[in-house]
CSV table of C-alpha atoms and ligand atoms in Angstrom, one decimal:
chain,number,residue,atom,x,y,z
A,1,MET,CA,136.7,149.9,73.6
A,2,ALA,CA,133.6,152.2,73.6
A,3,ILE,CA,131.0,151.8,70.8
A,4,ASP,CA,128.1,154.3,70.8
A,5,GLY,CA,125.4,155.0,68.2
A,6,PRO,CA,121.7,155.1,67.7
A,7,SER,CA,119.4,152.0,67.9
A,8,GLY,CA,119.5,149.5,65.0
A,9,ALA,CA,123.1,150.6,64.0
A,10,GLY,CA,124.3,147.1,64.6
A,11,LYS,CA,126.3,147.9,67.7
A,12,SER,CA,125.5,144.6,69.6
A,13,THR,CA,126.3,142.3,66.9
A,14,VAL,CA,129.5,144.2,65.9
A,15,ALA,CA,130.5,144.6,69.5
A,16,ARG,CA,130.1,141.0,70.4
A,17,LEU,CA,131.9,139.8,67.4
A,18,LEU,CA,134.8,142.2,68.1
A,19,ALA,CA,134.9,141.2,71.8
A,20,GLU,CA,135.2,137.5,70.6
A,21,GLN,CA,138.1,138.3,68.2
A,22,LEU,CA,140.0,140.6,70.8
A,23,GLY,CA,139.4,138.2,73.7
A,24,PHE,CA,137.6,141.0,75.5
A,25,ALA,CA,134.4,140.8,77.5
A,26,PHE,CA,131.3,142.2,76.0
A,27,LEU,CA,129.2,144.6,77.7
A,28,ASP,CA,125.6,145.3,76.3
A,29,THR,CA,124.6,148.4,78.3
A,30,GLY,CA,121.2,148.8,76.6
A,31,ALA,CA,120.3,145.3,78.0
A,32,MET,CA,120.9,146.7,81.5
A,33,TYR,CA,118.6,149.6,80.9
A,34,ARG,CA,116.0,147.2,79.4
A,35,ALA,CA,116.4,144.8,82.6
A,36,VAL,CA,115.8,147.7,84.8
A,37,THR,CA,112.8,148.7,82.6
A,38,TRP,CA,111.5,145.3,82.8
A,39,HIS,CA,111.9,145.3,86.6
A,40,PHE,CA,109.9,148.6,87.1
A,41,LEU,CA,107.1,147.1,84.9
A,42,GLN,CA,106.9,144.0,87.2
A,43,GLU,CA,106.9,146.2,90.2
A,44,GLY,CA,104.0,148.2,88.7
A,45,CYS,CA,105.9,151.6,88.7
A,46,ALA,CA,107.2,152.1,85.1
A,47,PRO,CA,107.1,155.7,83.9
A,48,ALA,CA,103.9,155.4,81.8
A,49,THR,CA,101.9,153.6,84.6
A,50,CYS,CA,102.9,156.1,87.1
A,51,ALA,CA,102.6,159.3,84.9
A,52,GLY,CA,99.6,160.5,87.0
A,53,GLU,CA,101.3,160.4,90.3
A,54,PRO,CA,102.7,163.6,92.0
A,55,ASP,CA,106.3,162.5,91.6
A,56,ARG,CA,105.6,160.4,88.5
A,57,GLY,CA,106.6,157.3,90.5
A,58,ALA,CA,110.1,158.4,91.1
A,59,GLU,CA,110.2,157.3,94.7
A,60,ARG,CA,108.6,153.8,93.9
A,61,MET,CA,111.2,153.5,91.0
A,62,ARG,CA,114.1,154.4,93.4
A,63,ARG,CA,112.9,151.8,95.8
A,64,ALA,CA,112.6,149.2,93.0
A,65,LEU,CA,116.1,150.0,91.7
A,66,ALA,CA,117.5,149.7,95.2
A,67,THR,CA,116.2,146.0,95.3
A,68,ALA,CA,117.5,145.0,91.9
A,69,ARG,CA,120.7,143.1,91.7
A,70,LEU,CA,121.8,142.9,88.0
A,71,GLU,CA,124.3,140.4,87.0
A,72,LEU,CA,125.6,140.1,83.2
A,73,SER,CA,127.2,136.8,82.3
A,74,ALA,CA,127.7,134.9,79.1
A,75,GLY,CA,125.2,137.0,77.1
A,76,ARG,CA,122.6,136.6,79.8
A,77,VAL,CA,121.1,139.2,82.1
A,78,LEU,CA,120.1,138.0,85.6
A,79,LEU,CA,118.0,140.3,87.8
A,80,ASN,CA,118.0,139.1,91.5
A,81,GLY,CA,119.2,135.6,90.3
A,82,ARG,CA,116.4,135.2,87.6
A,83,ASP,CA,117.3,135.2,83.8
A,84,VAL,CA,115.4,138.0,82.4
A,85,THR,CA,117.0,137.9,79.0
A,86,PRO,CA,113.9,136.6,77.0
A,87,HIS,CA,111.9,139.6,78.4
A,88,LEU,CA,114.2,142.4,77.3
A,89,ARG,CA,113.0,142.9,73.8
A,90,VAL,CA,109.2,142.7,74.5
A,91,ARG,CA,107.1,145.7,73.2
A,92,GLU,CA,106.3,147.0,76.8
A,93,VAL,CA,110.0,147.2,77.6
A,94,GLU,CA,110.8,148.8,74.3
A,95,SER,CA,108.2,151.5,74.6
A,96,GLN,CA,109.4,152.5,78.1
A,97,VAL,CA,113.1,152.1,78.0
A,98,SER,CA,113.9,155.5,76.7
A,99,MET,CA,112.0,157.1,79.6
A,100,VAL,CA,113.5,154.9,82.1
A,101,SER,CA,117.0,155.5,80.8
A,102,ALA,CA,116.5,159.3,80.9
A,103,LEU,CA,116.1,159.1,84.7
A,104,PRO,CA,119.4,160.6,86.4
A,105,PHE,CA,119.1,158.1,89.4
A,106,VAL,CA,119.0,155.2,87.0
A,107,ARG,CA,121.9,156.3,85.0
A,108,THR,CA,124.1,156.8,88.0
A,109,ALA,CA,123.4,153.3,89.1
A,110,MET,CA,124.1,151.9,85.7
A,111,ARG,CA,127.3,154.0,85.3
A,112,ASP,CA,128.7,152.6,88.5
A,113,LEU,CA,127.9,149.0,87.5
A,114,GLN,CA,129.3,149.5,84.1
A,115,ARG,CA,132.7,150.8,85.4
A,116,ALA,CA,132.8,148.1,88.0
A,117,VAL,CA,132.5,145.5,85.2
A,118,ALA,CA,135.3,147.3,83.1
A,119,MET,CA,137.5,147.2,86.3
A,120,GLN,CA,137.6,143.5,86.0
A,121,GLY,CA,139.3,143.4,82.6
A,122,PRO,CA,139.3,144.6,79.0
A,123,VAL,CA,135.9,145.0,77.6
A,124,VAL,CA,134.0,146.1,74.5
A,125,ALA,CA,131.2,148.2,75.8
A,126,GLU,CA,128.3,149.4,73.7
A,127,GLY,CA,125.6,151.9,74.4
A,128,ARG,CA,124.9,155.6,74.0
A,129,ASP,CA,127.2,157.3,76.3
A,130,MET,CA,130.2,154.8,76.6
A,131,GLY,CA,132.8,157.1,75.0
A,132,SER,CA,131.3,160.4,76.0
A,133,VAL,CA,130.6,159.9,79.7
A,134,VAL,CA,131.1,156.5,81.1
A,135,PHE,CA,134.5,155.7,79.7
A,136,PRO,CA,136.0,159.0,78.7
A,137,ASN,CA,139.5,157.5,78.7
A,138,ALA,CA,138.6,154.4,76.6
A,139,ARG,CA,141.6,153.3,74.4
A,140,TRP,CA,139.3,153.1,71.3
A,141,LYS,CA,136.2,154.9,70.7
A,142,VAL,CA,133.6,154.3,67.8
A,143,TYR,CA,130.5,156.0,66.8
A,144,LEU,CA,128.6,153.6,64.9
A,145,ASP,CA,125.7,155.1,62.6
A,146,ALA,CA,123.6,154.1,59.7
A,147,ALA,CA,120.7,155.6,57.8
A,148,PRO,CA,117.5,155.6,59.6
A,149,SER,CA,115.8,153.6,56.9
A,150,GLU,CA,118.5,150.9,56.9
A,151,ARG,CA,118.2,150.8,60.8
A,152,ALA,CA,114.5,150.3,60.5
A,153,ARG,CA,115.0,147.4,58.0
A,154,ARG,CA,117.5,145.6,60.3
A,155,ARG,CA,115.2,146.1,63.3
A,156,SER,CA,112.1,144.6,61.3
A,157,ARG,CA,114.4,141.7,60.4
A,158,ASP,CA,115.2,141.1,64.2
A,159,PHE,CA,111.5,141.1,64.9
A,160,GLU,CA,110.7,138.7,62.1
A,161,ARG,CA,113.3,136.3,63.5
A,162,GLN,CA,111.5,136.6,66.8
A,163,GLY,CA,108.1,135.7,65.1
A,164,ARG,CA,106.8,139.3,65.4
A,165,GLN,CA,105.3,141.1,62.5
A,166,VAL,CA,106.0,144.9,62.6
A,167,SER,CA,105.9,146.9,59.6
A,168,THR,CA,109.2,148.7,58.6
A,169,THR,CA,107.1,152.0,58.7
A,170,ASP,CA,106.0,151.4,62.4
A,171,VAL,CA,109.7,150.4,63.3
A,172,LEU,CA,111.1,153.5,61.6
A,173,ASP,CA,108.5,155.7,63.6
A,174,GLU,CA,109.7,154.0,66.8
A,175,ILE,CA,113.3,154.5,65.9
A,176,ASN,CA,112.8,158.2,65.2
A,177,VAL,CA,111.0,158.6,68.6
A,178,ARG,CA,113.7,156.7,70.5
A,179,ASP,CA,116.6,158.6,68.7
A,180,ARG,CA,114.8,161.9,69.7
A,181,LEU,CA,114.4,160.9,73.3
A,182,ASP,CA,117.9,159.5,73.6
A,183,SER,CA,119.7,162.5,71.9
A,184,THR,CA,117.6,165.3,73.7
A,185,ARG,CA,117.7,164.0,77.3
A,186,SER,CA,119.7,166.2,79.7
A,187,ASP,CA,121.8,163.4,81.3
A,188,ALA,CA,124.2,161.7,78.9
A,189,PRO,CA,122.4,162.2,75.7
A,190,LEU,CA,123.5,160.1,72.7
A,191,ARG,CA,126.4,162.0,71.2
A,192,GLN,CA,129.6,161.3,69.4
A,193,ALA,CA,132.7,161.8,71.5
A,194,PRO,CA,135.0,164.1,69.8
A,195,ASP,CA,137.8,161.6,69.7
A,196,ALA,CA,135.6,158.7,68.4
A,197,LEU,CA,136.0,157.1,65.0
A,198,TYR,CA,132.8,157.7,63.1
A,199,VAL,CA,131.6,154.7,61.0
A,200,ASP,CA,128.7,154.6,58.7
A,201,SER,CA,127.5,151.1,58.3
A,202,THR,CA,124.9,151.8,55.8
A,203,GLY,CA,125.3,149.2,53.1
A,204,LEU,CA,128.1,147.4,54.9
A,205,THR,CA,127.9,143.7,56.0
A,206,THR,CA,128.6,143.0,59.7
A,207,GLU,CA,131.8,141.3,58.7
A,208,ALA,CA,132.9,144.5,56.9
A,209,VAL,CA,132.2,146.7,59.9
A,210,VAL,CA,134.1,144.3,62.2
A,211,ALA,CA,137.1,144.6,59.7
A,212,VAL,CA,137.1,148.3,59.9
A,213,LEU,CA,137.1,148.1,63.6
A,214,LEU,CA,139.8,145.5,63.8
A,215,ALA,CA,141.8,147.6,61.5
A,216,TYR,CA,141.1,150.7,63.6
A,217,VAL,CA,142.4,148.7,66.8
A,218,ARG,CA,145.6,147.5,65.1
A,219,ARG,CA,146.2,151.0,63.5
A,220,GLY,CA,146.0,152.5,67.0
A,221,ASP,CA,148.3,149.9,68.5
A,222,ALA,CA,150.9,150.6,65.6
A,223,GLN,CA,150.7,154.4,66.2
A,224,ARG,CA,151.3,153.9,69.9
A,225,LEU,CA,154.2,151.6,69.2
A,226,ARG,CA,155.8,154.3,67.0
A,227,ALA,CA,155.2,156.8,69.6
A,228,ALA,CA,156.8,154.8,72.4
A,229,PRO,CA,160.3,155.8,73.2
B,301,DC,O1,120.7,149.6,72.5
B,301,DC,P1,119.3,149.3,73.0
B,301,DC,O2,118.3,149.6,72.0
B,301,DC,O3,119.3,148.0,73.6
B,301,DC,O4,119.1,150.4,74.2
B,301,DC,C1,118.0,150.4,74.9
B,301,DC,C2,117.7,151.8,75.4
B,301,DC,O5,118.5,152.1,76.5
B,301,DC,C3,117.7,152.9,74.5
B,301,DC,O6,116.5,153.5,74.3
B,301,DC,C4,118.7,153.9,75.0
B,301,DC,C5,119.1,153.4,76.3
B,301,DC,N1,120.6,153.3,76.5
B,301,DC,C6,121.1,154.4,77.2
B,301,DC,O7,120.5,155.4,77.4
B,301,DC,N2,122.4,154.3,77.5
B,301,DC,C7,123.2,153.2,77.0
B,301,DC,N3,124.5,153.4,77.4
B,301,DC,C8,122.6,152.2,76.5
B,301,DC,C9,121.2,152.2,76.2
Protein backbone atom coordinates (compact mmCIF):
# COMPACT_ATOMS: atom_id res chain seq x y z
CA MET A 1 0.00 0.00 0.00
CA ALA A 2 1.35 3.41 -0.99
CA ILE A 3 0.41 6.47 1.07
CA ASP A 4 1.51 9.91 -0.08
CA GLY A 5 0.73 13.44 0.99
CA PRO A 6 2.19 16.69 2.31
CA SER A 7 3.96 17.04 5.66
CA GLY A 8 1.73 16.99 8.70
CA ALA A 9 -1.17 15.20 6.99
CA GLY A 10 -0.82 12.36 9.51
CA LYS A 11 0.68 9.79 7.14
CA SER A 12 3.16 8.22 9.57
CA THR A 13 0.69 7.63 12.39
CA VAL A 14 -1.99 6.32 10.06
CA ALA A 15 0.41 4.16 8.04
CA ARG A 16 1.91 2.63 11.20
CA LEU A 17 -1.51 1.72 12.62
CA LEU A 18 -2.71 0.39 9.30
CA ALA A 19 0.41 -1.75 8.89
CA GLU A 20 -0.19 -3.20 12.38
CA GLN A 21 -3.80 -4.03 11.59
CA LEU A 22 -2.97 -5.58 8.22
CA GLY A 23 0.11 -7.42 9.50
CA PHE A 24 2.29 -5.57 6.97
CA ALA A 25 5.68 -3.96 7.50
CA PHE A 26 5.73 -0.16 7.82
CA LEU A 27 8.11 1.91 5.73
CA ASP A 28 8.59 5.56 6.68
CA THR A 29 10.50 6.90 3.67
CA GLY A 30 10.68 10.44 5.09
CA ALA A 31 12.82 8.97 7.89
CA MET A 32 15.23 7.65 5.24
CA TYR A 33 15.66 11.12 3.70
CA ARG A 34 16.05 12.58 7.18
CA ALA A 35 18.77 10.04 8.07
CA VAL A 36 20.71 10.87 4.90
CA THR A 37 20.37 14.59 5.71
CA TRP A 38 21.70 13.99 9.21
CA HIS A 39 24.60 12.00 7.76
CA PHE A 40 25.46 14.88 5.39
CA LEU A 41 25.35 17.32 8.31
CA GLN A 42 27.73 15.09 10.28
CA GLU A 43 30.06 14.90 7.29
CA GLY A 44 29.96 18.69 6.91
CA CYS A 45 28.51 18.58 3.41
CA ALA A 46 24.80 19.43 3.77
CA PRO A 47 23.38 21.69 1.01
CA ALA A 48 23.30 24.90 3.07
CA THR A 49 26.88 24.36 4.32
CA CYS A 50 28.22 23.75 0.81
CA ALA A 51 26.16 26.33 -1.08
CA GLY A 52 29.30 28.37 -1.86
CA GLU A 53 31.26 25.47 -3.39
CA PRO A 54 31.44 25.24 -7.22
CA ASP A 55 29.39 22.01 -7.34
CA ARG A 56 27.44 22.96 -4.18
CA GLY A 57 29.01 20.00 -2.40
CA ALA A 58 27.54 17.42 -4.80
CA GLU A 59 30.73 15.36 -5.03
CA ARG A 60 31.22 15.28 -1.27
CA MET A 61 27.56 14.37 -0.77
CA ARG A 62 27.88 11.55 -3.32
CA ARG A 63 30.89 10.20 -1.46
CA ALA A 64 29.13 10.50 1.90
CA LEU A 65 26.09 8.70 0.50
CA ALA A 66 28.29 5.88 -0.78
CA THR A 67 29.53 5.27 2.77
CA ALA A 68 26.04 5.39 4.34
CA ARG A 69 24.48 2.01 5.14
CA LEU A 70 20.84 2.52 6.11
CA GLU A 71 18.80 -0.09 7.93
CA LEU A 72 15.21 0.22 9.08
CA SER A 73 13.95 -2.10 11.72
CA ALA A 74 11.23 -1.99 14.35
CA GLY A 75 10.60 1.72 13.89
CA ARG A 76 14.30 2.62 14.27
CA VAL A 77 16.69 3.91 11.63
CA LEU A 78 20.27 2.69 11.81
CA LEU A 79 23.02 4.46 9.94
CA ASN A 80 26.22 2.45 9.68
CA GLY A 81 24.99 0.46 12.66
CA ARG A 82 24.21 3.51 14.83
CA ASP A 83 20.64 4.28 15.91
CA VAL A 84 20.02 7.80 14.56
CA THR A 85 16.26 7.86 15.23
CA PRO A 86 16.51 10.54 17.98
CA HIS A 87 18.25 12.93 15.54
CA LEU A 88 15.79 12.74 12.67
CA ARG A 89 13.46 15.52 13.83
CA VAL A 90 15.98 18.09 14.97
CA ARG A 91 15.71 21.54 13.40
CA GLU A 92 18.93 21.34 11.35
CA VAL A 93 17.65 18.19 9.66
CA GLU A 94 14.20 19.67 9.19
CA SER A 95 15.56 22.78 7.48
CA GLN A 96 17.76 20.85 5.01
CA VAL A 97 15.79 17.70 4.25
CA SER A 98 13.76 19.16 1.37
CA MET A 99 16.97 20.23 -0.38
CA VAL A 100 18.59 16.84 0.19
CA SER A 101 15.51 14.96 -1.01
CA ALA A 102 15.48 17.01 -4.23
CA LEU A 103 18.89 15.62 -5.25
CA PRO A 104 18.42 13.02 -7.99
CA PHE A 105 21.36 10.82 -6.84
CA VAL A 106 19.87 10.68 -3.34
CA ARG A 107 16.42 9.80 -4.70
CA THR A 108 17.79 7.01 -6.90
CA ALA A 109 19.58 5.41 -3.94
CA MET A 110 16.50 5.70 -1.69
CA ARG A 111 14.19 4.34 -4.39
CA ASP A 112 16.36 1.22 -4.78
CA LEU A 113 16.40 0.70 -1.03
CA GLN A 114 12.62 1.20 -0.74
CA ARG A 115 11.97 -1.33 -3.49
CA ALA A 116 14.37 -3.80 -1.85
CA VAL A 117 12.39 -3.50 1.41
CA ALA A 118 9.10 -4.12 -0.40
CA MET A 119 10.56 -7.21 -2.09
CA GLN A 120 10.75 -8.83 1.34
CA GLY A 121 6.98 -8.85 1.94
CA PRO A 122 3.81 -6.74 2.10
CA VAL A 123 4.42 -3.19 3.22
CA VAL A 124 2.59 0.05 3.94
CA ALA A 125 4.98 2.65 2.53
CA GLU A 126 4.45 6.34 3.16
CA GLY A 127 6.12 9.36 1.61
CA ARG A 128 5.72 11.74 -1.32
CA ASP A 129 6.28 9.56 -4.41
CA MET A 130 5.25 6.08 -3.29
CA GLY A 131 2.22 5.69 -5.57
CA SER A 132 3.46 7.93 -8.38
CA VAL A 133 7.06 6.73 -8.84
CA VAL A 134 8.45 4.10 -6.48
CA PHE A 135 5.53 1.65 -6.44
CA PRO A 136 3.37 2.51 -9.48
CA ASN A 137 1.83 -0.98 -9.27
CA ALA A 138 0.91 -0.79 -5.59
CA ARG A 139 -2.29 -2.66 -4.86
CA TRP A 140 -3.72 0.27 -2.90
CA LYS A 141 -2.80 3.93 -3.25
CA VAL A 142 -3.86 6.76 -0.98
CA TYR A 143 -3.24 10.49 -1.09
CA LEU A 144 -3.68 11.81 2.43
CA ASP A 145 -4.23 15.54 2.69
CA ALA A 146 -5.32 18.09 5.31
CA ALA A 147 -5.77 21.85 5.42
CA PRO A 148 -2.42 23.64 5.98
CA SER A 149 -3.67 25.25 9.23
CA GLU A 150 -4.60 21.82 10.62
CA ARG A 151 -1.27 20.34 9.55
CA ALA A 152 0.53 23.21 11.30
CA ARG A 153 -1.51 22.61 14.48
CA ARG A 154 -0.67 18.89 14.46
CA ARG A 155 3.04 19.58 13.89
CA SER A 156 3.09 22.15 16.73
CA ARG A 157 1.57 19.53 19.03
CA ASP A 158 4.29 17.04 17.97
CA PHE A 159 6.92 19.66 18.80
CA GLU A 160 5.33 20.34 22.19
CA ARG A 161 5.47 16.64 22.98
CA GLN A 162 9.21 16.78 22.18
CA GLY A 163 9.52 19.72 24.59
CA ARG A 164 10.05 22.27 21.80
CA GLN A 165 8.13 25.52 21.78
CA VAL A 166 7.50 26.61 18.20
CA SER A 167 4.62 28.92 17.32
CA THR A 168 1.94 27.58 15.00
CA THR A 169 2.60 30.53 12.67
CA ASP A 170 6.28 29.56 12.35
CA VAL A 171 5.33 25.93 11.78
CA LEU A 172 2.81 26.99 9.13
CA ASP A 173 5.50 29.04 7.35
CA GLU A 174 7.89 26.06 7.40
CA ILE A 175 5.15 23.75 6.13
CA ASN A 176 4.39 26.10 3.25
CA VAL A 177 8.09 26.31 2.29
CA ARG A 178 8.48 22.52 2.49
CA ASP A 179 5.28 21.91 0.47
CA ARG A 180 6.52 24.27 -2.21
CA LEU A 181 9.96 22.63 -2.41
CA ASP A 182 8.53 19.09 -2.32
CA SER A 183 5.94 19.72 -5.01
CA THR A 184 8.01 21.83 -7.42
CA ARG A 185 11.24 19.79 -7.57
CA SER A 186 11.88 18.16 -10.94
CA ASP A 187 12.56 14.62 -9.68
CA ALA A 188 9.48 12.84 -8.26
CA PRO A 189 7.60 15.87 -6.93
CA LEU A 190 4.79 15.43 -4.44
CA ARG A 191 1.81 14.55 -6.60
CA GLN A 192 -1.33 12.49 -6.28
CA ALA A 193 -1.16 9.34 -8.44
CA PRO A 194 -4.16 9.33 -10.81
CA ASP A 195 -5.41 6.03 -9.35
CA ALA A 196 -4.98 7.03 -5.68
CA LEU A 197 -7.86 7.43 -3.24
CA TYR A 198 -7.94 11.05 -2.04
CA VAL A 199 -8.62 11.39 1.69
CA ASP A 200 -8.91 14.78 3.41
CA SER A 201 -8.18 14.19 7.09
CA THR A 202 -9.07 17.74 8.21
CA GLY A 203 -11.30 17.38 11.27
CA LEU A 204 -10.97 13.58 11.34
CA THR A 205 -9.39 11.61 14.18
CA THR A 206 -6.57 9.17 13.44
CA GLU A 207 -8.95 6.28 14.16
CA ALA A 208 -11.48 7.65 11.65
CA VAL A 209 -8.82 7.91 8.92
CA VAL A 210 -7.58 4.37 9.63
CA ALA A 211 -11.19 3.14 9.41
CA VAL A 212 -11.62 4.84 6.00
CA LEU A 213 -8.44 3.21 4.72
CA LEU A 214 -9.32 -0.23 6.10
CA ALA A 215 -12.70 0.02 4.39
CA TYR A 216 -10.88 0.94 1.16
CA VAL A 217 -8.61 -2.11 1.48
CA ARG A 218 -11.56 -4.42 2.15
CA ARG A 219 -13.65 -2.87 -0.61
CA GLY A 220 -10.76 -3.33 -3.03
CA ASP A 221 -10.50 -6.97 -2.01
CA ALA A 222 -14.23 -7.51 -2.45
CA GLN A 223 -14.14 -5.94 -5.90
CA ARG A 224 -11.24 -8.18 -6.86
CA LEU A 225 -13.11 -11.27 -5.61
CA ARG A 226 -16.16 -10.30 -7.66
CA ALA A 227 -14.00 -9.72 -10.71
CA ALA A 228 -12.24 -13.09 -10.37
CA PRO A 229 -13.50 -15.79 -12.73
O1 LIG B 1 7.44 12.86 5.74
P1 LIG B 1 8.61 13.64 6.33
O2 LIG B 1 8.26 15.00 6.82
O3 LIG B 1 9.36 12.85 7.35
O4 LIG B 1 9.61 13.83 5.09
C1 LIG B 1 10.82 14.53 5.22
C2 LIG B 1 11.22 15.10 3.87
O5 LIG B 1 11.58 14.07 2.97
C3 LIG B 1 10.16 15.95 3.18
O6 LIG B 1 10.62 17.28 3.05
C4 LIG B 1 10.01 15.37 1.81
C5 LIG B 1 11.02 14.28 1.71
N1 LIG B 1 10.46 13.03 1.22
C6 LIG B 1 10.53 12.81 -0.13
O7 LIG B 1 10.99 13.65 -0.88
N2 LIG B 1 10.08 11.64 -0.64
C7 LIG B 1 9.56 10.70 0.17
N3 LIG B 1 9.12 9.55 -0.36
C8 LIG B 1 9.47 10.93 1.56
C9 LIG B 1 9.92 12.13 2.06
